[in-house]
PDB file of C-alpha atoms in Angstrom:
ATOM      1  CA  MET A   1      -0.016   0.039  -0.009  1.00  0.00           C
ATOM      2  CA  PHE A   2       2.752   2.415   0.809  1.00  0.00           C
ATOM      3  CA  LYS A   3       5.176   1.465  -2.011  1.00  0.00           C
ATOM      4  CA  GLY A   4       7.518   4.345  -3.157  1.00  0.00           C
ATOM      5  CA  LYS A   5       7.787   6.023   0.363  1.00  0.00           C
ATOM      6  CA  LYS A   6      11.155   7.445   1.147  1.00  0.00           C
ATOM      7  CA  TYR A   7      10.171   9.797   3.949  1.00  0.00           C
ATOM      8  CA  ILE A   8       8.384   9.119   7.156  1.00  0.00           C
ATOM      9  CA  THR A   9       7.284  12.272   9.101  1.00  0.00           C
ATOM     10  CA  PHE A  10       6.420  11.905  12.602  1.00  0.00           C
ATOM     11  CA  ASP A  11       4.538  14.034  15.111  1.00  0.00           C
ATOM     12  CA  CYS A  12       6.607  13.832  18.431  1.00  0.00           C
ATOM     13  CA  TYR A  13       4.555  14.552  21.367  1.00  0.00           C
ATOM     14  CA  GLY A  14       1.676  11.904  21.796  1.00  0.00           C
ATOM     15  CA  THR A  15       3.125   9.764  18.981  1.00  0.00           C
ATOM     16  CA  LEU A  16       6.782   9.101  20.017  1.00  0.00           C
ATOM     17  CA  ILE A  17       6.982  10.827  23.421  1.00  0.00           C
ATOM     18  CA  ASP A  18       3.925  10.154  25.885  1.00  0.00           C
ATOM     19  CA  TRP A  19       2.395  13.623  25.988  1.00  0.00           C
ATOM     20  CA  GLY A  20      -0.761  12.721  27.865  1.00  0.00           C
ATOM     21  CA  GLY A  21       1.267  10.840  30.624  1.00  0.00           C
ATOM     22  CA  GLY A  22       3.589  13.889  30.825  1.00  0.00           C
ATOM     23  CA  ILE A  23       0.731  16.344  31.170  1.00  0.00           C
ATOM     24  CA  ARG A  24      -1.166  14.250  33.805  1.00  0.00           C
ATOM     25  CA  GLU A  25       1.897  13.722  35.814  1.00  0.00           C
ATOM     26  CA  ALA A  26       2.886  17.322  35.881  1.00  0.00           C
ATOM     27  CA  LEU A  27      -0.575  18.492  36.819  1.00  0.00           C
ATOM     28  CA  ARG A  28      -0.710  15.717  39.498  1.00  0.00           C
ATOM     29  CA  LYS A  29       2.636  17.041  41.023  1.00  0.00           C
ATOM     30  CA  LEU A  30       1.420  20.600  40.700  1.00  0.00           C
ATOM     31  CA  SER A  31      -1.878  19.867  42.549  1.00  0.00           C
ATOM     32  CA  GLU A  32       0.138  17.789  45.366  1.00  0.00           C
ATOM     33  CA  LYS A  33       2.773  20.528  45.838  1.00  0.00           C
ATOM     34  CA  ASN A  34       0.034  23.386  46.000  1.00  0.00           C
ATOM     35  CA  GLY A  35      -2.512  21.509  48.026  1.00  0.00           C
ATOM     36  CA  LEU A  36      -5.012  21.716  45.275  1.00  0.00           C
ATOM     37  CA  ASP A  37      -8.010  19.249  45.180  1.00  0.00           C
ATOM     38  CA  LEU A  38      -7.616  18.780  41.434  1.00  0.00           C
ATOM     39  CA  ASP A  39      -9.741  16.217  39.624  1.00  0.00           C
ATOM     40  CA  LEU A  40      -7.437  14.378  37.266  1.00  0.00           C
ATOM     41  CA  THR A  41     -10.133  12.503  35.420  1.00  0.00           C
ATOM     42  CA  ASN A  42      -9.723  12.989  31.784  1.00  0.00           C
ATOM     43  CA  ILE A  43      -7.531  16.004  32.555  1.00  0.00           C
ATOM     44  CA  SER A  44      -5.385  15.565  29.448  1.00  0.00           C
ATOM     45  CA  ASP A  45      -8.476  15.949  27.301  1.00  0.00           C
ATOM     46  CA  LYS A  46      -9.431  19.114  29.167  1.00  0.00           C
ATOM     47  CA  TYR A  47      -6.046  20.402  28.841  1.00  0.00           C
ATOM     48  CA  ILE A  48      -5.655  19.993  25.097  1.00  0.00           C
ATOM     49  CA  LYS A  49      -8.977  22.092  24.615  1.00  0.00           C
ATOM     50  CA  VAL A  50      -7.378  24.949  26.430  1.00  0.00           C
ATOM     51  CA  GLU A  51      -3.905  24.416  24.758  1.00  0.00           C
ATOM     52  CA  LEU A  52      -5.666  24.497  21.285  1.00  0.00           C
ATOM     53  CA  GLU A  53      -7.213  27.928  22.318  1.00  0.00           C
ATOM     54  CA  VAL A  54      -3.912  29.369  23.558  1.00  0.00           C
ATOM     55  CA  GLU A  55      -2.084  28.413  20.427  1.00  0.00           C
ATOM     56  CA  ALA A  56      -4.859  29.851  18.238  1.00  0.00           C
ATOM     57  CA  GLU A  57      -4.382  33.339  19.907  1.00  0.00           C
ATOM     58  CA  GLN A  58      -0.885  34.045  18.404  1.00  0.00           C
ATOM     59  CA  TYR A  59       2.331  32.361  17.814  1.00  0.00           C
ATOM     60  CA  ARG A  60       4.344  31.962  21.187  1.00  0.00           C
ATOM     61  CA  LYS A  61       6.987  29.455  22.066  1.00  0.00           C
ATOM     62  CA  TYR A  62       5.712  26.248  23.227  1.00  0.00           C
ATOM     63  CA  HIS A  63       7.136  26.536  26.729  1.00  0.00           C
ATOM     64  CA  GLU A  64       5.058  29.576  27.161  1.00  0.00           C
ATOM     65  CA  VAL A  65       2.072  27.966  25.645  1.00  0.00           C
ATOM     66  CA  LEU A  66       2.477  25.278  28.462  1.00  0.00           C
ATOM     67  CA  GLN A  67       2.523  27.858  31.148  1.00  0.00           C
ATOM     68  CA  LEU A  68      -0.482  30.032  29.900  1.00  0.00           C
ATOM     69  CA  SER A  69      -2.528  26.809  29.297  1.00  0.00           C
ATOM     70  CA  ALA A  70      -1.880  25.368  32.873  1.00  0.00           C
ATOM     71  CA  LYS A  71      -2.821  28.731  34.267  1.00  0.00           C
ATOM     72  CA  LYS A  72      -6.007  28.958  32.202  1.00  0.00           C
ATOM     73  CA  LEU A  73      -7.276  25.426  32.748  1.00  0.00           C
ATOM     74  CA  LEU A  74      -6.625  25.497  36.535  1.00  0.00           C
ATOM     75  CA  LYS A  75      -8.559  28.838  36.548  1.00  0.00           C
ATOM     76  CA  GLN A  76     -11.437  27.298  34.770  1.00  0.00           C
ATOM     77  CA  MET A  77     -11.514  24.521  37.493  1.00  0.00           C
ATOM     78  CA  GLY A  78     -11.559  27.084  40.277  1.00  0.00           C
ATOM     79  CA  PHE A  79      -7.727  27.203  41.149  1.00  0.00           C
ATOM     80  CA  ASP A  80      -4.984  29.850  40.734  1.00  0.00           C
ATOM     81  CA  ILE A  81      -1.301  29.035  40.399  1.00  0.00           C
ATOM     82  CA  SER A  82       1.638  31.130  40.598  1.00  0.00           C
ATOM     83  CA  ASP A  83       4.057  31.929  37.668  1.00  0.00           C
ATOM     84  CA  LYS A  84       6.609  29.675  39.595  1.00  0.00           C
ATOM     85  CA  GLY A  85       4.180  26.958  39.521  1.00  0.00           C
ATOM     86  CA  ALA A  86       3.332  27.376  35.886  1.00  0.00           C
ATOM     87  CA  LEU A  87       6.979  27.474  34.966  1.00  0.00           C
ATOM     88  CA  GLU A  88       7.572  24.205  36.845  1.00  0.00           C
ATOM     89  CA  PHE A  89       4.806  22.498  34.922  1.00  0.00           C
ATOM     90  CA  ALA A  90       6.240  23.698  31.709  1.00  0.00           C
ATOM     91  CA  ASP A  91       9.858  22.503  32.583  1.00  0.00           C
ATOM     92  CA  SER A  92       8.526  19.040  33.086  1.00  0.00           C
ATOM     93  CA  ILE A  93       8.460  18.495  29.473  1.00  0.00           C
ATOM     94  CA  TYR A  94      12.250  18.037  29.558  1.00  0.00           C
ATOM     95  CA  ASN A  95      11.702  14.717  31.197  1.00  0.00           C
ATOM     96  CA  TRP A  96       8.518  13.387  29.377  1.00  0.00           C
ATOM     97  CA  GLN A  97       9.470   9.837  28.405  1.00  0.00           C
ATOM     98  CA  PRO A  98       9.206   8.028  25.002  1.00  0.00           C
ATOM     99  CA  PHE A  99       6.459   5.276  24.530  1.00  0.00           C
ATOM    100  CA  PRO A 100       8.027   1.884  25.272  1.00  0.00           C
ATOM    101  CA  GLU A 101       8.138   0.792  21.619  1.00  0.00           C
ATOM    102  CA  THR A 102       9.390   4.144  20.124  1.00  0.00           C
ATOM    103  CA  HIS A 103      13.241   3.435  19.919  1.00  0.00           C
ATOM    104  CA  ASP A 104      12.903  -0.107  18.416  1.00  0.00           C
ATOM    105  CA  VAL A 105      10.313   0.952  15.930  1.00  0.00           C
ATOM    106  CA  LEU A 106      12.437   3.914  14.748  1.00  0.00           C
ATOM    107  CA  ALA A 107      15.648   1.854  14.751  1.00  0.00           C
ATOM    108  CA  GLU A 108      13.830  -0.683  12.431  1.00  0.00           C
ATOM    109  CA  LEU A 109      12.585   1.910  10.073  1.00  0.00           C
ATOM    110  CA  LYS A 110      15.971   3.558   9.834  1.00  0.00           C
ATOM    111  CA  GLN A 111      17.477   0.161   9.100  1.00  0.00           C
ATOM    112  CA  LYS A 112      15.024  -0.226   6.284  1.00  0.00           C
ATOM    113  CA  GLY A 113      16.448   2.902   4.826  1.00  0.00           C
ATOM    114  CA  TYR A 114      13.735   5.353   5.434  1.00  0.00           C
ATOM    115  CA  LYS A 115      14.471   9.123   6.065  1.00  0.00           C
ATOM    116  CA  LEU A 116      13.007   9.829   9.482  1.00  0.00           C
ATOM    117  CA  ILE A 117      11.646  13.360  10.321  1.00  0.00           C
ATOM    118  CA  ILE A 118       9.966  15.062  12.968  1.00  0.00           C
ATOM    119  CA  LEU A 119       7.313  17.635  12.383  1.00  0.00           C
ATOM    120  CA  SER A 120       6.419  19.045  15.919  1.00  0.00           C
ATOM    121  CA  ASN A 121       4.582  21.772  17.801  1.00  0.00           C
ATOM    122  CA  ILE A 122       7.671  22.395  19.859  1.00  0.00           C
ATOM    123  CA  ASP A 123      10.605  24.620  20.678  1.00  0.00           C
ATOM    124  CA  ASN A 124      14.088  23.979  19.272  1.00  0.00           C
ATOM    125  CA  GLU A 125      15.683  23.527  22.805  1.00  0.00           C
ATOM    126  CA  ILE A 126      13.013  21.231  24.127  1.00  0.00           C
ATOM    127  CA  ILE A 127      13.129  18.832  20.998  1.00  0.00           C
ATOM    128  CA  LYS A 128      16.785  18.259  21.415  1.00  0.00           C
ATOM    129  CA  ARG A 129      16.249  16.792  24.914  1.00  0.00           C
ATOM    130  CA  SER A 130      13.343  14.641  23.557  1.00  0.00           C
ATOM    131  CA  ILE A 131      15.504  13.272  20.794  1.00  0.00           C
ATOM    132  CA  GLU A 132      18.139  12.413  23.474  1.00  0.00           C
ATOM    133  CA  LEU A 133      15.718  10.377  25.294  1.00  0.00           C
ATOM    134  CA  MET A 134      14.516   8.438  22.248  1.00  0.00           C
ATOM    135  CA  GLY A 135      18.207   7.702  21.299  1.00  0.00           C
ATOM    136  CA  ILE A 136      17.707   7.934  17.607  1.00  0.00           C
ATOM    137  CA  GLU A 137      19.077  10.278  15.083  1.00  0.00           C
ATOM    138  CA  PHE A 138      16.560  11.993  12.819  1.00  0.00           C
ATOM    139  CA  ASP A 139      17.333  13.139   9.424  1.00  0.00           C
ATOM    140  CA  VAL A 140      15.407  16.462   9.853  1.00  0.00           C
ATOM    141  CA  VAL A 141      13.474  18.189  12.630  1.00  0.00           C
ATOM    142  CA  VAL A 142      10.878  20.890  11.809  1.00  0.00           C
ATOM    143  CA  THR A 143       9.622  22.894  14.741  1.00  0.00           C
ATOM    144  CA  ALA A 144       6.762  25.395  15.382  1.00  0.00           C
ATOM    145  CA  GLU A 145       9.627  27.806  16.601  1.00  0.00           C
ATOM    146  CA  GLU A 146      11.247  27.475  13.002  1.00  0.00           C
ATOM    147  CA  VAL A 147       7.990  27.866  10.938  1.00  0.00           C
ATOM    148  CA  GLY A 148       6.231  30.267  13.270  1.00  0.00           C
ATOM    149  CA  SER A 149       3.057  28.419  13.413  1.00  0.00           C
ATOM    150  CA  TYR A 150       1.509  25.409  14.979  1.00  0.00           C
ATOM    151  CA  LYS A 151      -0.250  22.431  13.259  1.00  0.00           C
ATOM    152  CA  PRO A 152      -2.881  22.106  12.167  1.00  0.00           C
ATOM    153  CA  SER A 153      -1.484  24.861  10.107  1.00  0.00           C
ATOM    154  CA  HIS A 154       0.318  23.535   7.018  1.00  0.00           C
ATOM    155  CA  GLY A 155       3.842  25.228   7.669  1.00  0.00           C
ATOM    156  CA  HIS A 156       5.617  22.195   8.969  1.00  0.00           C
ATOM    157  CA  TRP A 157       4.877  20.125   5.860  1.00  0.00           C
ATOM    158  CA  GLN A 158       5.676  22.825   3.491  1.00  0.00           C
ATOM    159  CA  GLU A 159       8.996  23.371   5.147  1.00  0.00           C
ATOM    160  CA  MET A 160       9.768  19.763   4.976  1.00  0.00           C
ATOM    161  CA  LEU A 161       8.974  19.479   1.255  1.00  0.00           C
ATOM    162  CA  ARG A 162      11.155  22.580   0.631  1.00  0.00           C
ATOM    163  CA  ARG A 163      14.167  21.000   2.433  1.00  0.00           C
ATOM    164  CA  PHE A 164      13.894  17.530   0.835  1.00  0.00           C
ATOM    165  CA  LYS A 165      12.659  18.791  -2.579  1.00  0.00           C
ATOM    166  CA  ALA A 166      10.307  15.808  -1.953  1.00  0.00           C
ATOM    167  CA  LYS A 167       7.198  14.644  -3.830  1.00  0.00           C
ATOM    168  CA  LYS A 168       3.967  14.273  -1.587  1.00  0.00           C
ATOM    169  CA  GLU A 169       3.758  10.653  -2.857  1.00  0.00           C
ATOM    170  CA  GLU A 170       7.129   9.972  -1.253  1.00  0.00           C
ATOM    171  CA  VAL A 171       6.016  11.001   2.165  1.00  0.00           C
ATOM    172  CA  LEU A 172       4.117   9.204   4.914  1.00  0.00           C
ATOM    173  CA  HIS A 173       2.863  10.896   7.923  1.00  0.00           C
ATOM    174  CA  VAL A 174       2.508   9.121  11.190  1.00  0.00           C
ATOM    175  CA  ALA A 175       0.801  10.758  14.124  1.00  0.00           C
ATOM    176  CA  ALA A 176      -1.488  10.312  17.193  1.00  0.00           C
ATOM    177  CA  SER A 177      -3.478  13.683  16.934  1.00  0.00           C
ATOM    178  CA  TYR A 178      -6.409  13.603  14.486  1.00  0.00           C
ATOM    179  CA  ILE A 179      -7.043  17.362  14.792  1.00  0.00           C
ATOM    180  CA  HIS A 180      -3.361  18.562  14.597  1.00  0.00           C
ATOM    181  CA  ASP A 181      -1.919  15.997  12.122  1.00  0.00           C
ATOM    182  CA  ILE A 182      -4.235  13.672  10.301  1.00  0.00           C
ATOM    183  CA  ILE A 183      -6.696  16.319   9.033  1.00  0.00           C
ATOM    184  CA  PRO A 184      -4.030  18.631   7.806  1.00  0.00           C
ATOM    185  CA  ALA A 185      -1.929  15.864   6.273  1.00  0.00           C
ATOM    186  CA  LYS A 186      -4.859  14.533   4.337  1.00  0.00           C
ATOM    187  CA  GLU A 187      -5.971  18.031   3.293  1.00  0.00           C
ATOM    188  CA  GLN A 188      -2.623  18.412   1.683  1.00  0.00           C
ATOM    189  CA  GLY A 189      -2.620  15.113  -0.076  1.00  0.00           C
ATOM    190  CA  PHE A 190      -0.282  13.091   1.988  1.00  0.00           C
ATOM    191  CA  ASP A 191      -0.678   9.367   2.939  1.00  0.00           C
ATOM    192  CA  ALA A 192      -1.230   9.221   6.883  1.00  0.00           C
ATOM    193  CA  ILE A 193      -1.271   6.598   9.565  1.00  0.00           C
ATOM    194  CA  TRP A 194      -3.238   7.439  12.753  1.00  0.00           C
ATOM    195  CA  ILE A 195      -1.597   6.071  15.825  1.00  0.00           C
ATOM    196  CA  ASN A 196      -4.832   6.081  17.740  1.00  0.00           C
ATOM    197  CA  ARG A 197      -3.757   5.250  21.309  1.00  0.00           C
ATOM    198  CA  ASN A 198      -6.887   6.295  23.110  1.00  0.00           C
ATOM    199  CA  ASN A 199      -9.584   4.850  20.671  1.00  0.00           C
ATOM    200  CA  GLU A 200     -10.727   8.296  19.651  1.00  0.00           C
ATOM    201  CA  GLU A 201     -13.592   8.776  17.028  1.00  0.00           C
ATOM    202  CA  PRO A 202     -12.898  10.850  13.963  1.00  0.00           C
ATOM    203  CA  THR A 203     -14.845  14.291  14.322  1.00  0.00           C
ATOM    204  CA  ARG A 204     -14.963  14.919  10.466  1.00  0.00           C
ATOM    205  CA  GLU A 205     -15.191  12.818   7.305  1.00  0.00           C
ATOM    206  CA  ILE A 206     -11.491  12.983   6.720  1.00  0.00           C
ATOM    207  CA  ARG A 207      -9.903   9.350   7.461  1.00  0.00           C
ATOM    208  CA  PRO A 208      -6.368   8.146   7.853  1.00  0.00           C
ATOM    209  CA  ASP A 209      -5.159   5.375   5.339  1.00  0.00           C
ATOM    210  CA  ILE A 210      -4.555   3.139   8.278  1.00  0.00           C
ATOM    211  CA  GLU A 211      -5.203   3.222  11.959  1.00  0.00           C
ATOM    212  CA  PHE A 212      -2.967   1.514  14.701  1.00  0.00           C
ATOM    213  CA  LYS A 213      -3.290   1.236  18.454  1.00  0.00           C
ATOM    214  CA  ASP A 214       0.512   2.065  18.804  1.00  0.00           C
ATOM    215  CA  LEU A 215       3.639   2.159  16.800  1.00  0.00           C
ATOM    216  CA  ARG A 216       4.469  -1.528  16.831  1.00  0.00           C
ATOM    217  CA  PRO A 217       2.808  -2.503  13.627  1.00  0.00           C
ATOM    218  CA  LEU A 218       4.410   0.216  11.563  1.00  0.00           C
ATOM    219  CA  PRO A 219       7.623  -1.522  10.340  1.00  0.00           C
ATOM    220  CA  LYS A 220       5.742  -4.396   8.986  1.00  0.00           C
ATOM    221  CA  SER A 221       3.218  -2.247   7.238  1.00  0.00           C
ATOM    222  CA  LEU A 222       6.153  -0.730   4.998  1.00  0.00           C
ATOM    223  CA  PRO A 223       8.231  -2.530   2.491  1.00  0.00           C
TER     224      PRO A 223
END
């Protein structure tokens, strides 16, 4: 199905790095440290809605987006946190861990000869640490800081095509976020695999080419 692919583009946080787990743990620690009676049920789902709103306001570095989103979410839930607390929440991203299968899957794809690319809504400094934790060298990394916008805007993909002078049919996009990644990838004519870790339902008619629960089936799905 995916013959002729040379480049595999990955979203990072939620796909390769455990974004949801990182958010939940950071908010748990924030709640515990500040004596907040914070209901952590579906907290990452609540958080992402707020983060999307903050990102849509104007371009800011993601480290600042994390701080503003945490403050806004907790205010909606009836709590106020200090600037220091919001900063500690944002700094937690430097220690968010890869999913258990991430390294081995990427290593196998690299061994098969694919160019591995990250397209991420992140800052340059933060992504360096996450790549260290994954233990894999990527061929290209395109960040929100570089393109000055956040997915689902199309800037990441356009920058990737510019750098490689690649054709869309040579590219496969792999991502966990339906809103940030699958919709814009398909809108632009890219093949896309949805890593649907949380059994989400699509909110629009746009569908991925394939859907997996995690990354493990990916190498066998490619020649």
